[in-house]
mmCIF file of C-alpha atoms in Angstrom:
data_model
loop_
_atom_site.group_PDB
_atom_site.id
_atom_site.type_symbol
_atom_site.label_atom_id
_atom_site.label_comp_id
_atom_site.label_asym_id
_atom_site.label_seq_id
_atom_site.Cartn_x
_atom_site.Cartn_y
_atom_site.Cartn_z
ATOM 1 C CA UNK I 1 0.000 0.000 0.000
ATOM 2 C CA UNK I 2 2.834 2.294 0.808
ATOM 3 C CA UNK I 3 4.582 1.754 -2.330
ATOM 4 C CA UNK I 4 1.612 2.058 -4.309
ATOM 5 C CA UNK I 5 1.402 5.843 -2.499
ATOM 6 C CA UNK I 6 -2.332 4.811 -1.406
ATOM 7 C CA UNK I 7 -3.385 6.128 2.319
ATOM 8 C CA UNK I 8 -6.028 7.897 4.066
ATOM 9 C CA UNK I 9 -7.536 10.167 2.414
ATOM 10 C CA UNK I 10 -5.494 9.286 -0.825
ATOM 11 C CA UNK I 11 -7.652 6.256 -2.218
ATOM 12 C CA UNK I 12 -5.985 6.495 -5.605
ATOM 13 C CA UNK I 13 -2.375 6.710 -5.687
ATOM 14 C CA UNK I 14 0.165 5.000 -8.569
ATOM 15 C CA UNK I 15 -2.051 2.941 -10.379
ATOM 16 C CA UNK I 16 -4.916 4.989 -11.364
ATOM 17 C CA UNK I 17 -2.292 7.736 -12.060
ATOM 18 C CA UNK I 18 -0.311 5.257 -13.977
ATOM 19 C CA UNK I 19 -3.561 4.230 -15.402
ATOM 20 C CA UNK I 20 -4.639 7.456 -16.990
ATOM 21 C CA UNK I 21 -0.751 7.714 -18.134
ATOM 22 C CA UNK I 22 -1.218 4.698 -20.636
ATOM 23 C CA UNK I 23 -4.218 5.459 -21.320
ATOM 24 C CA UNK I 24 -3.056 8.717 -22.782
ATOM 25 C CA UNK I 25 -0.333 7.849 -24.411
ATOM 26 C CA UNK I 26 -1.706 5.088 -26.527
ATOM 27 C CA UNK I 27 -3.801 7.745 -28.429
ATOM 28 C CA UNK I 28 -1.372 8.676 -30.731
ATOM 29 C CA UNK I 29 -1.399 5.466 -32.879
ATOM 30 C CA UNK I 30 -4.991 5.713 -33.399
ATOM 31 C CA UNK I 31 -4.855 10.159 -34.045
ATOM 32 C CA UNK I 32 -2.245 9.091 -36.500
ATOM 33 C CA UNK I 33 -3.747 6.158 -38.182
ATOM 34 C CA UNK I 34 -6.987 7.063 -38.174
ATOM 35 C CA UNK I 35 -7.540 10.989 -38.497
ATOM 36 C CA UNK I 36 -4.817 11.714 -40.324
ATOM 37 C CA UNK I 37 -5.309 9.036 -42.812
ATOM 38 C CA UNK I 38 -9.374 10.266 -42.890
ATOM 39 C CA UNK I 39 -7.666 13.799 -43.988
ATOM 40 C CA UNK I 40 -5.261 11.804 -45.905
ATOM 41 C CA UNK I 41 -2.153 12.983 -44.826
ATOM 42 C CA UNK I 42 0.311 10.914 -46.938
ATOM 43 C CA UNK I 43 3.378 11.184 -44.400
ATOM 44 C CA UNK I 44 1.681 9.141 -41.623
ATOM 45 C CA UNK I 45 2.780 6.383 -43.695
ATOM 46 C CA UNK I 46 6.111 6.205 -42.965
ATOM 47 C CA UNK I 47 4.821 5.861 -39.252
ATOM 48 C CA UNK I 48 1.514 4.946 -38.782
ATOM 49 C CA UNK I 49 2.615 0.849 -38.364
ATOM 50 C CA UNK I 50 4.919 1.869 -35.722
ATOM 51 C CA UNK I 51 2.536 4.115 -33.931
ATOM 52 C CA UNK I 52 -0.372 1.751 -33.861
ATOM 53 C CA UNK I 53 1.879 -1.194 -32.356
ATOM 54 C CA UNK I 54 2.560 1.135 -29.575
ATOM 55 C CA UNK I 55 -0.924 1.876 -28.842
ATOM 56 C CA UNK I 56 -1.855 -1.762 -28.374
ATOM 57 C CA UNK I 57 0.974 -2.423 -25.827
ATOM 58 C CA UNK I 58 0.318 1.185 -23.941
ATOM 59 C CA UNK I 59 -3.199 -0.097 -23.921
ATOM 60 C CA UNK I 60 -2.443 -3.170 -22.388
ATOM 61 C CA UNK I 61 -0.011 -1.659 -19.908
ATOM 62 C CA UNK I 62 -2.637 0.562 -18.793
ATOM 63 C CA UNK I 63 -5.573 -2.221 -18.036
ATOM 64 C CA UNK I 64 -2.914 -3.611 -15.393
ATOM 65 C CA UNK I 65 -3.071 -0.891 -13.343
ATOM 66 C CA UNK I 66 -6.660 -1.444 -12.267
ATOM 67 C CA UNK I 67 -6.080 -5.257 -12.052
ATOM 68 C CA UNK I 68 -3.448 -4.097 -9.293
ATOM 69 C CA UNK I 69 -4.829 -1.602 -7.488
ATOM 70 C CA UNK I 70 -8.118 -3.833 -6.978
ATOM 71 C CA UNK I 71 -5.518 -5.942 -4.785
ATOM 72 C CA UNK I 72 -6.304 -10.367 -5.814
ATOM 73 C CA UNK I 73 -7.803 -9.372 -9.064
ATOM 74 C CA UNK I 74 -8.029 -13.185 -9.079
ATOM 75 C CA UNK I 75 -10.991 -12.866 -6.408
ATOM 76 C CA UNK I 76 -12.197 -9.003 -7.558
ATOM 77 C CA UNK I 77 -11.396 -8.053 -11.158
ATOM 78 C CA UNK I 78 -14.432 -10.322 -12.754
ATOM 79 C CA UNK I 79 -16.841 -7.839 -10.987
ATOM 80 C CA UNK I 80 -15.980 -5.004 -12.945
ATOM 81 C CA UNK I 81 -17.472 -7.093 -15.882
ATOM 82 C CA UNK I 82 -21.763 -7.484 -16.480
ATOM 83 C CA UNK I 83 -22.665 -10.898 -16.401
ATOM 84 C CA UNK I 84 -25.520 -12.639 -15.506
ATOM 85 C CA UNK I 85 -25.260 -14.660 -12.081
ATOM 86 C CA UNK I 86 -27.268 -16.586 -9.502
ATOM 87 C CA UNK I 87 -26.818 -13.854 -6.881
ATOM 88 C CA UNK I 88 -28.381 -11.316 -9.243
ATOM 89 C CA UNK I 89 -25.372 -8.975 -8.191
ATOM 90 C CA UNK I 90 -25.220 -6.381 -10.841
ATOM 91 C CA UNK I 91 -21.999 -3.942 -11.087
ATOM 92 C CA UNK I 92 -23.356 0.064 -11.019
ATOM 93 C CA UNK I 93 -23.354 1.591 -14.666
ATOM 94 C CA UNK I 94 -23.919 4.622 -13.131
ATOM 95 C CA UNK I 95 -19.869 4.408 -11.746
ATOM 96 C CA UNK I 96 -17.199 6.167 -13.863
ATOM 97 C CA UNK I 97 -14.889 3.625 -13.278
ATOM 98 C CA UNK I 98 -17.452 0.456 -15.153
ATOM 99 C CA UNK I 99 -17.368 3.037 -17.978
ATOM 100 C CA UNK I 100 -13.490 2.703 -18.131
ATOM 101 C CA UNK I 101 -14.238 -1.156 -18.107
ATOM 102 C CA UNK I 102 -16.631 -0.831 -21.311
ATOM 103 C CA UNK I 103 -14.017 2.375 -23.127
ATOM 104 C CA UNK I 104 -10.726 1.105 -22.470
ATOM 105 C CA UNK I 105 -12.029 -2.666 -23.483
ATOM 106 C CA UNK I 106 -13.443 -1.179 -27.337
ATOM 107 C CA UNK I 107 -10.527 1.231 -27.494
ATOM 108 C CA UNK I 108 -8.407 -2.105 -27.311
ATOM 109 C CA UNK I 109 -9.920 -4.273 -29.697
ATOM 110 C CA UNK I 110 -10.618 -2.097 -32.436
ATOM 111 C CA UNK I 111 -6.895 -0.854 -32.041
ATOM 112 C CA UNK I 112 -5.812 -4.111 -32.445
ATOM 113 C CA UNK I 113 -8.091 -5.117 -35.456
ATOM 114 C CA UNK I 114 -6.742 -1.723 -37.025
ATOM 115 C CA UNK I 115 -3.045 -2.538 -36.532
ATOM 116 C CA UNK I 116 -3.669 -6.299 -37.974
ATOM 117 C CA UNK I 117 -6.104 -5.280 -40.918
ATOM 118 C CA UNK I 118 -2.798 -2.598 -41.737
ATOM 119 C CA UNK I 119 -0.407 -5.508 -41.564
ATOM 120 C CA UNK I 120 -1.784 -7.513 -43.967
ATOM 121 C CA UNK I 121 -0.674 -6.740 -46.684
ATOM 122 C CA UNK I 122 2.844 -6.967 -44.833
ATOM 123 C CA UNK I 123 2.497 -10.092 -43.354
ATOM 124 C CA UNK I 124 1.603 -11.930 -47.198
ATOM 125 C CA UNK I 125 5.287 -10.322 -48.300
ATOM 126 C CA UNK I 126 6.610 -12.078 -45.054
ATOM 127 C CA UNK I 127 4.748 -14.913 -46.239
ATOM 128 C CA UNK I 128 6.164 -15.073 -49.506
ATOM 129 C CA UNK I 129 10.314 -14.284 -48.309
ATOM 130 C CA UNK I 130 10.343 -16.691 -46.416
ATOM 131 C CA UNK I 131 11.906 -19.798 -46.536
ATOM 132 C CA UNK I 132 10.837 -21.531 -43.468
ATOM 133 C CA UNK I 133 7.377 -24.198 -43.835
ATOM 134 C CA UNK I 134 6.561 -23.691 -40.481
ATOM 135 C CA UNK I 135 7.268 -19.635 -40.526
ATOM 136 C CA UNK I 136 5.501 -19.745 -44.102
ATOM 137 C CA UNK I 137 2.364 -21.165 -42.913
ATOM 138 C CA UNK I 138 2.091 -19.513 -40.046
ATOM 139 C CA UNK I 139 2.132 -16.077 -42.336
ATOM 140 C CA UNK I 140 -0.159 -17.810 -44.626
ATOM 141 C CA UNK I 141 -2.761 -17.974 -42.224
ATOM 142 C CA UNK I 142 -2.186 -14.679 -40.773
ATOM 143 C CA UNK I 143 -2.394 -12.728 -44.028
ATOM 144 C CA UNK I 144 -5.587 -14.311 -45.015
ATOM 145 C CA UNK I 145 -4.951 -15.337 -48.653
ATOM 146 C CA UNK I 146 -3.496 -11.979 -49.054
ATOM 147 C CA UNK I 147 -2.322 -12.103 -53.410
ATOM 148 C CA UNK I 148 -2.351 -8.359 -54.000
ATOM 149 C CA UNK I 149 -5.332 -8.201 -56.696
ATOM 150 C CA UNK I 150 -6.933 -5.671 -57.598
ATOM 151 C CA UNK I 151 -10.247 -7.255 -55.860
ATOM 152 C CA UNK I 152 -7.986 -7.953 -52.475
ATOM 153 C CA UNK I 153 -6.646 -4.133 -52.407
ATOM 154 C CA UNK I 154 -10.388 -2.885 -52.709
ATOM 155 C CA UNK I 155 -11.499 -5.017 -50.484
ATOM 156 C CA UNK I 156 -8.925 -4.040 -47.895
ATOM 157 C CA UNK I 157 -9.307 -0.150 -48.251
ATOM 158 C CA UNK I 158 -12.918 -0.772 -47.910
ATOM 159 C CA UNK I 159 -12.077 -2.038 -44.326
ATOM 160 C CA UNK I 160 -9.142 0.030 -43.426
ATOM 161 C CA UNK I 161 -11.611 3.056 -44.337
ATOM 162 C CA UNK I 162 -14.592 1.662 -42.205
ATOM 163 C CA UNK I 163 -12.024 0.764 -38.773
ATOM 164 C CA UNK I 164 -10.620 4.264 -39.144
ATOM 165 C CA UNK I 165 -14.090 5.752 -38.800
ATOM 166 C CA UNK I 166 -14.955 3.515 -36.351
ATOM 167 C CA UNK I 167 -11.411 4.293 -34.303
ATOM 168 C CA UNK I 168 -11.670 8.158 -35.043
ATOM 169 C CA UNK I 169 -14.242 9.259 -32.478
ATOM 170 C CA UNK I 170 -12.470 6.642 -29.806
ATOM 171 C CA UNK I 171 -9.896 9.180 -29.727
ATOM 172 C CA UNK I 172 -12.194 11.765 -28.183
ATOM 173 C CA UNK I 173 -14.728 9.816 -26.135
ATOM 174 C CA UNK I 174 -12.021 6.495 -24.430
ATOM 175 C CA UNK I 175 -9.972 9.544 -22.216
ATOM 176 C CA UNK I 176 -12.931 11.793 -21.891
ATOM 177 C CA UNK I 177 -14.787 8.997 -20.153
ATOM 178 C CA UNK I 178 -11.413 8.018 -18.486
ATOM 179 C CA UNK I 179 -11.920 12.419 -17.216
ATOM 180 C CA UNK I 180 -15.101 11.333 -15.898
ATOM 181 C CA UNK I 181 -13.484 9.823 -13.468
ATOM 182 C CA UNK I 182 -12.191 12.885 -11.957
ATOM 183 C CA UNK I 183 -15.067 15.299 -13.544
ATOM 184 C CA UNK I 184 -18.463 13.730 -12.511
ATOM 185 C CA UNK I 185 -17.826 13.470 -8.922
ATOM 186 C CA UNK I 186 -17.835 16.810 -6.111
ATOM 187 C CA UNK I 187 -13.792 16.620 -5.366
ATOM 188 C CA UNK I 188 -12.751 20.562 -5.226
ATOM 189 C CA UNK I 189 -10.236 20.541 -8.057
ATOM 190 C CA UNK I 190 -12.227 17.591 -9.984
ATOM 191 C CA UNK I 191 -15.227 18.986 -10.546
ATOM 192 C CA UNK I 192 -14.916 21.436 -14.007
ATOM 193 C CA UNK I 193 -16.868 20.327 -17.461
ATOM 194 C CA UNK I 194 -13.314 21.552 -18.656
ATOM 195 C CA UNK I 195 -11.707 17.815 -18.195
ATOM 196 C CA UNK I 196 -12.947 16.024 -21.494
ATOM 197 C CA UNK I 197 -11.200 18.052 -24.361
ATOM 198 C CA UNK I 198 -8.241 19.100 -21.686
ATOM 199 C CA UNK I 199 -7.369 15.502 -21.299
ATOM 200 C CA UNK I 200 -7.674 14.316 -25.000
ATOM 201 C CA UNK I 201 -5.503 16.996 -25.813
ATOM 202 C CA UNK I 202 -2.977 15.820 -23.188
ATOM 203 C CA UNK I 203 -2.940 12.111 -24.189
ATOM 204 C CA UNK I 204 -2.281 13.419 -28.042
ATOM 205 C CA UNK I 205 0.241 15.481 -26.711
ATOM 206 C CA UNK I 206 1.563 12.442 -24.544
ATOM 207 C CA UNK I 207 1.216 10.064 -26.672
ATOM 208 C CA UNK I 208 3.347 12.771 -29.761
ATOM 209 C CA UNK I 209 5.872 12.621 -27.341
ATOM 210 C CA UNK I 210 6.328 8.861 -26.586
ATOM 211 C CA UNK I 211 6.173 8.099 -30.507
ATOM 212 C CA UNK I 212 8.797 10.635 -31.111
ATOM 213 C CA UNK I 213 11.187 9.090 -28.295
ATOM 214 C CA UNK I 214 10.545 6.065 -29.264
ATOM 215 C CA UNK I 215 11.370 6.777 -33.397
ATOM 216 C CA UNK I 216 14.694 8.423 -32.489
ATOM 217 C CA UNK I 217 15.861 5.588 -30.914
ATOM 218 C CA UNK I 218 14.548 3.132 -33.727
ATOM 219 C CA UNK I 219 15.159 4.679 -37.053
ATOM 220 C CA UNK I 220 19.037 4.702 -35.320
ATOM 221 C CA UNK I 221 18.941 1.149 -34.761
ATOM 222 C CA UNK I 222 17.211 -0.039 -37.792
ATOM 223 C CA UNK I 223 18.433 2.281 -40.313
ATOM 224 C CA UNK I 224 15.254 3.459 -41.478
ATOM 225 C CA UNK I 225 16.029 6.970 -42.174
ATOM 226 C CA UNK I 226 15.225 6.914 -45.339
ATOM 227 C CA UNK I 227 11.691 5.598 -44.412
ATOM 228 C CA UNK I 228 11.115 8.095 -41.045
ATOM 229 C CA UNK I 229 12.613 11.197 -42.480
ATOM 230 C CA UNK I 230 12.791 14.374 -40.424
ATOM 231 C CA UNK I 231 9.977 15.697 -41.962
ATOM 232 C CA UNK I 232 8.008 13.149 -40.272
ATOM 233 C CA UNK I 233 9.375 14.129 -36.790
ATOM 234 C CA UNK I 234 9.135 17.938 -37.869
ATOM 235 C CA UNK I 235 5.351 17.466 -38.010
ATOM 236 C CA UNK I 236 4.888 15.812 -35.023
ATOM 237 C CA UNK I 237 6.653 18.410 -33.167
ATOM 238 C CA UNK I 238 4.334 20.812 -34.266
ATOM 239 C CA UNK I 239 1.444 18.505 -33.430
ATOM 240 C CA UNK I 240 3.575 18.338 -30.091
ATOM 241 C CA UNK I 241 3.600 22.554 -29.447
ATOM 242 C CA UNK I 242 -0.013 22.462 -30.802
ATOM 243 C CA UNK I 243 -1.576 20.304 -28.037
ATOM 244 C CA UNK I 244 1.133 21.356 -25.771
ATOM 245 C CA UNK I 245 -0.267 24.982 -25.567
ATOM 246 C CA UNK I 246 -3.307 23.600 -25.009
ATOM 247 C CA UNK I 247 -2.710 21.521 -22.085
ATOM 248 C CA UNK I 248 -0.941 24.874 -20.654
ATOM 249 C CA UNK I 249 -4.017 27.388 -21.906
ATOM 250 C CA UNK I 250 -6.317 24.292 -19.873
ATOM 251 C CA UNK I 251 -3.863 24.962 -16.713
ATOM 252 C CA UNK I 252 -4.695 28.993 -16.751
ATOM 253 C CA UNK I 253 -8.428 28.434 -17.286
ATOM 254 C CA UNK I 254 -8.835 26.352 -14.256
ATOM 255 C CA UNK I 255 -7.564 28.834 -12.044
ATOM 256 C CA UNK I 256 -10.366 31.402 -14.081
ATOM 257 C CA UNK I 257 -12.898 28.670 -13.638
ATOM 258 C CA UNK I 258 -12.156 28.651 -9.548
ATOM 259 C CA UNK I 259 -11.753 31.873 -9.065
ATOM 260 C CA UNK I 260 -14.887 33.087 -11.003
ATOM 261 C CA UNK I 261 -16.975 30.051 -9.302
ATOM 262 C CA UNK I 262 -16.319 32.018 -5.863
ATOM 263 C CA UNK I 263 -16.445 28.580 -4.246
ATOM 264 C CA UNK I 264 -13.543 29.175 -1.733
ATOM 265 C CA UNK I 265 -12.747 25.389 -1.675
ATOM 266 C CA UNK I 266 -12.475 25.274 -5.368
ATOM 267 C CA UNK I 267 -9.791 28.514 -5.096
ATOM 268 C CA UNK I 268 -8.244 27.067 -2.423
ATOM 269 C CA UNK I 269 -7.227 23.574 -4.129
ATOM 270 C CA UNK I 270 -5.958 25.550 -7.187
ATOM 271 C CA UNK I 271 -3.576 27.616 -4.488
ATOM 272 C CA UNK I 272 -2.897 24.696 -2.821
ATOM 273 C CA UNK I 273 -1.405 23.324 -5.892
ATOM 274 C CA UNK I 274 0.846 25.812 -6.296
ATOM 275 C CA UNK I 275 2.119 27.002 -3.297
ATOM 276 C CA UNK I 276 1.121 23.446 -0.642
ATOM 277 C CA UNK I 277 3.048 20.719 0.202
ATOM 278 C CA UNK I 278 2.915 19.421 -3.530
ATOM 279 C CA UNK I 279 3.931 23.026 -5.212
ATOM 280 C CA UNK I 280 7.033 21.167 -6.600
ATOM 281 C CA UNK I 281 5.045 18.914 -8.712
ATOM 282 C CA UNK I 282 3.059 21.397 -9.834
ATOM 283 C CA UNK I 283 5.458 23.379 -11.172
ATOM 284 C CA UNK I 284 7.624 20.368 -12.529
ATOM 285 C CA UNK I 285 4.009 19.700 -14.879
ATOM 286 C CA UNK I 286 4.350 23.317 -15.683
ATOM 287 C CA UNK I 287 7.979 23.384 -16.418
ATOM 288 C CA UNK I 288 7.608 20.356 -18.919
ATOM 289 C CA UNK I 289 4.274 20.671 -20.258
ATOM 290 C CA UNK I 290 3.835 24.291 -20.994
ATOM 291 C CA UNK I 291 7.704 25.959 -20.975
ATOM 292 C CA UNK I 292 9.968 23.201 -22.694
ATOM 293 C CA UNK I 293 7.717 22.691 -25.672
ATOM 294 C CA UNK I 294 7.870 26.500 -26.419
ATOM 295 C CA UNK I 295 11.360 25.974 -27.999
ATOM 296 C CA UNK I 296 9.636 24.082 -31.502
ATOM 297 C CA UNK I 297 8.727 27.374 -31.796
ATOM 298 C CA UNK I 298 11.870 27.548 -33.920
ATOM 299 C CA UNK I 299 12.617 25.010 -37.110
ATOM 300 C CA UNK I 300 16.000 24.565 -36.196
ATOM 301 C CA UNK I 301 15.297 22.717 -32.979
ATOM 302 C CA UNK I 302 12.195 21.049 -34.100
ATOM 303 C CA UNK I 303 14.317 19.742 -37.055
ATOM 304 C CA UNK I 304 17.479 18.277 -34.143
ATOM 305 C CA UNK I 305 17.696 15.050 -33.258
ATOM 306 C CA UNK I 306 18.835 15.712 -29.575
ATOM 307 C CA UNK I 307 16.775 18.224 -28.777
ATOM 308 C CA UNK I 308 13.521 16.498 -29.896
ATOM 309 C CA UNK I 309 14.780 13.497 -28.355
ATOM 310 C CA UNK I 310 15.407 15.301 -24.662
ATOM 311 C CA UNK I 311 12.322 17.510 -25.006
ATOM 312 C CA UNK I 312 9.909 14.109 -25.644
ATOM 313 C CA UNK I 313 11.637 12.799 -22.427
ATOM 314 C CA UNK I 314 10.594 15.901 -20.682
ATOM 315 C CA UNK I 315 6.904 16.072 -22.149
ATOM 316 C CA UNK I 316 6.253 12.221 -20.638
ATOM 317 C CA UNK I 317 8.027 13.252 -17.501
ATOM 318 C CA UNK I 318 5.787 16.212 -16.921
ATOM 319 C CA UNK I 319 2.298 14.520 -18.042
ATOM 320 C CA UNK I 320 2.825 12.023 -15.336
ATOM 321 C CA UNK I 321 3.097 14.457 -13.102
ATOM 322 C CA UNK I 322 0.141 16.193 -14.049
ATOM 323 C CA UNK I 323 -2.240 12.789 -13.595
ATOM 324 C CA UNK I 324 0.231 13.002 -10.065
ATOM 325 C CA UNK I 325 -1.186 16.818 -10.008
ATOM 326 C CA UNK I 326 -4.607 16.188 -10.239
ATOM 327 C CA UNK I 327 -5.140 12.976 -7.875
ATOM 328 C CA UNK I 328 -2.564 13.192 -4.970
ATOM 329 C CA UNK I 329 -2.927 17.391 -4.388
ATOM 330 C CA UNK I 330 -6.813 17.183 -4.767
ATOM 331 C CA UNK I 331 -8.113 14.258 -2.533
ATOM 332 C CA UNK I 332 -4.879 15.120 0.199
ATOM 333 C CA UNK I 333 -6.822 18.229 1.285
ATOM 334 C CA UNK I 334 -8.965 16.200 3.281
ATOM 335 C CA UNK I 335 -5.928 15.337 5.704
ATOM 336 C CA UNK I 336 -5.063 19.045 6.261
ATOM 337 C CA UNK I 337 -8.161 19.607 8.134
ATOM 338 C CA UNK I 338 -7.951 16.249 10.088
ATOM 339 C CA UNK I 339 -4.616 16.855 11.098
ATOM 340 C CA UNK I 340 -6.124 20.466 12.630
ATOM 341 C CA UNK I 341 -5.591 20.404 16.466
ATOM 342 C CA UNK I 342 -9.518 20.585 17.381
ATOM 343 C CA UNK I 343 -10.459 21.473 21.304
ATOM 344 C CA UNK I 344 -11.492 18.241 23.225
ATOM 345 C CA UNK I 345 -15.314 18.746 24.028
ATOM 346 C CA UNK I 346 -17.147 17.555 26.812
ATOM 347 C CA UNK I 347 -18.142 14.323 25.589
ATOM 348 C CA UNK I 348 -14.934 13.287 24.108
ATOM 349 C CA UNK I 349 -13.593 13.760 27.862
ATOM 350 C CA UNK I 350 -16.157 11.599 28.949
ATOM 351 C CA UNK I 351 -14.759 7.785 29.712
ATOM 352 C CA UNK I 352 -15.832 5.238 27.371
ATOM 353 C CA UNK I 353 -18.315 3.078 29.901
ATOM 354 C CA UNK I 354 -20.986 6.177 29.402
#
């Protein structure tokens, strides 16, 4: 429990911020599979395969975070699910966290469907390289039949077209129902209608960040820069400082939203963000999420390898701090005014027999 960072009165701690981490950073694949290929954007090409693999394993990274926190998902996780049983126990739809269940579950498998249905194609030239029975027929069956006709290619458009309409508005609604977490319930610091488009633009911005880390390292290794040029990276640092003011113009208008709400505890949690016991965290979000990015500002740096490399590192570091922000500073409140040295009244002096 300790390492996890979950007390009294901070229910979530790691995993859920973990949680929304993965979460967020497996929307890239999909925004550059899917909506960019819908506006057909030719240079996602070069790294929409690569993109896509990585949201299927952030995806599954993030569904272990609730299997953990649950503590013996063995004995617990199966009730997140709706099934029929002889108890008639239902689980409550009503609870932001089923609707995670039922999001992050569709987000997954039509992820997945879109990464294999792109592969395809791949996977018959595999098929036909190799020299291998065992390797050949295991390709066989995984490309389908694949030839390459004319019939096959129209076919497979057909489909590719129809997932990446169906994956397109996943983008927007999996981490604004993973907000509603935060959003639907009475938390001071939680409750603003502001959380659905100020997350998805975080987990694009995340998510930017990771594939551009992660393509540094692997057009290096491979020796693929002929394929991932820096025109592709360019882009996606501009898609980078794009979201990235966002996320920072979300910051500001929280503290507008508080302070013109004249709920004091609502101001309060914003100040105590900034200036409590967790002010360095706050400012280590700001630092890397807002600051930092300002510097693809200029086409020089966006176009270096070492500075989008370091500057990706910093965008990850400071959106995990920012899902660190929002749980840990908001529900620890509650412990300041516990901790409060109240006067013993008369009936707490009384002995414990009356």
């Amino acid at each position: 429990i300790g390492v996890w960072g979950n007390n009294n009165p901070v229910g979530w701690g790691f995993a859920i911020v973990n949680f929304v981490f993965w979460i967020g950073i497996g929307h890239a694949g999909t925004l550059i599979s899917a909506i960019l290929f819908l506006l057909r954007q030719r240079w996602r090409t070069g790294i929409a395969r690569f993109a896509e693999a990585m949201t299927v394993f952030a995806v599954i990274c993030a569904m272990q975070f609730p299997l953990i926190h649950t503590g013996r998902p063995w004995r617990a996780a199966y009730w997140l699910l709706p099934y029929p049983n002889a108890n008639d126990l239902w689980v409550n739809f009503r609870s932001p966290l089923l609707w995670d269940v039922f999001a992050v579950s569709t987000y997954f498998t039509v992820s997945l469907m879109f990464w294999y249905v792109g592969l395809i194609p791949d996977l018959a030239t595999l098929r036909d390289r190799t020299t291998k029975k065992i390797r050949q027929k295991v390709m066989g069956v995984l490309a389908m039949g694949w030839t390459g006709s004319n019939r096959h290619w129209r076919n497979y458009e057909k489909a590719y077209l129809l997932l990446a309409a169906l994956a397109t508005p996943l983008v927007l609604s999996v981490h604004s129902v993973v907000s509603f977490d935060f959003a639907v319930s009475i938390v001071p610091g939680w409750h603003t209608t502001i959380f659905p488009p100020y997350f998805v633009a975080g987990a694009i911005f995340s998510g930017f960040a990771m594939v551009v880390t992660l393509l540094v390292i692997a057009r290096k290794i491979y020796g693929i820069e002929d394929i991932i040029t820096i025109k592709h990276l360019e882009r996606m640092n501009i898609i980078i400082l794009l979201t990235g003011t966002m996320v920072g113009f979300a910051y500001i208008t929280e503290f507008f939203i508080a302070w013109y709400s004249g709920v004091p505890y609502e101001q309060y949690a914003f100040l105590n963000m900034m200036f409590g016991p967790y002010a360095w965290a706050y400012w280590t979000m700001m630092s890397c999420n807002l600051i930092i990015p300002q510097v693809f500002w200029f086409k020089k740096m966006r176009r270096s390898l070492g500075v989008m490399f370091v500057i990706s590192i910093f965008v990850n570091i400071g959106m995990w701090f920012e899902r660190f922000v929002i749980v840990t500073t908001s529900l620890h409140l509650s412990l300041i005014h516990i901790s409060e040295p109240t006067r013993p009244t008369r009936a707490s002096r009384m002995p414990s027999s009356a």
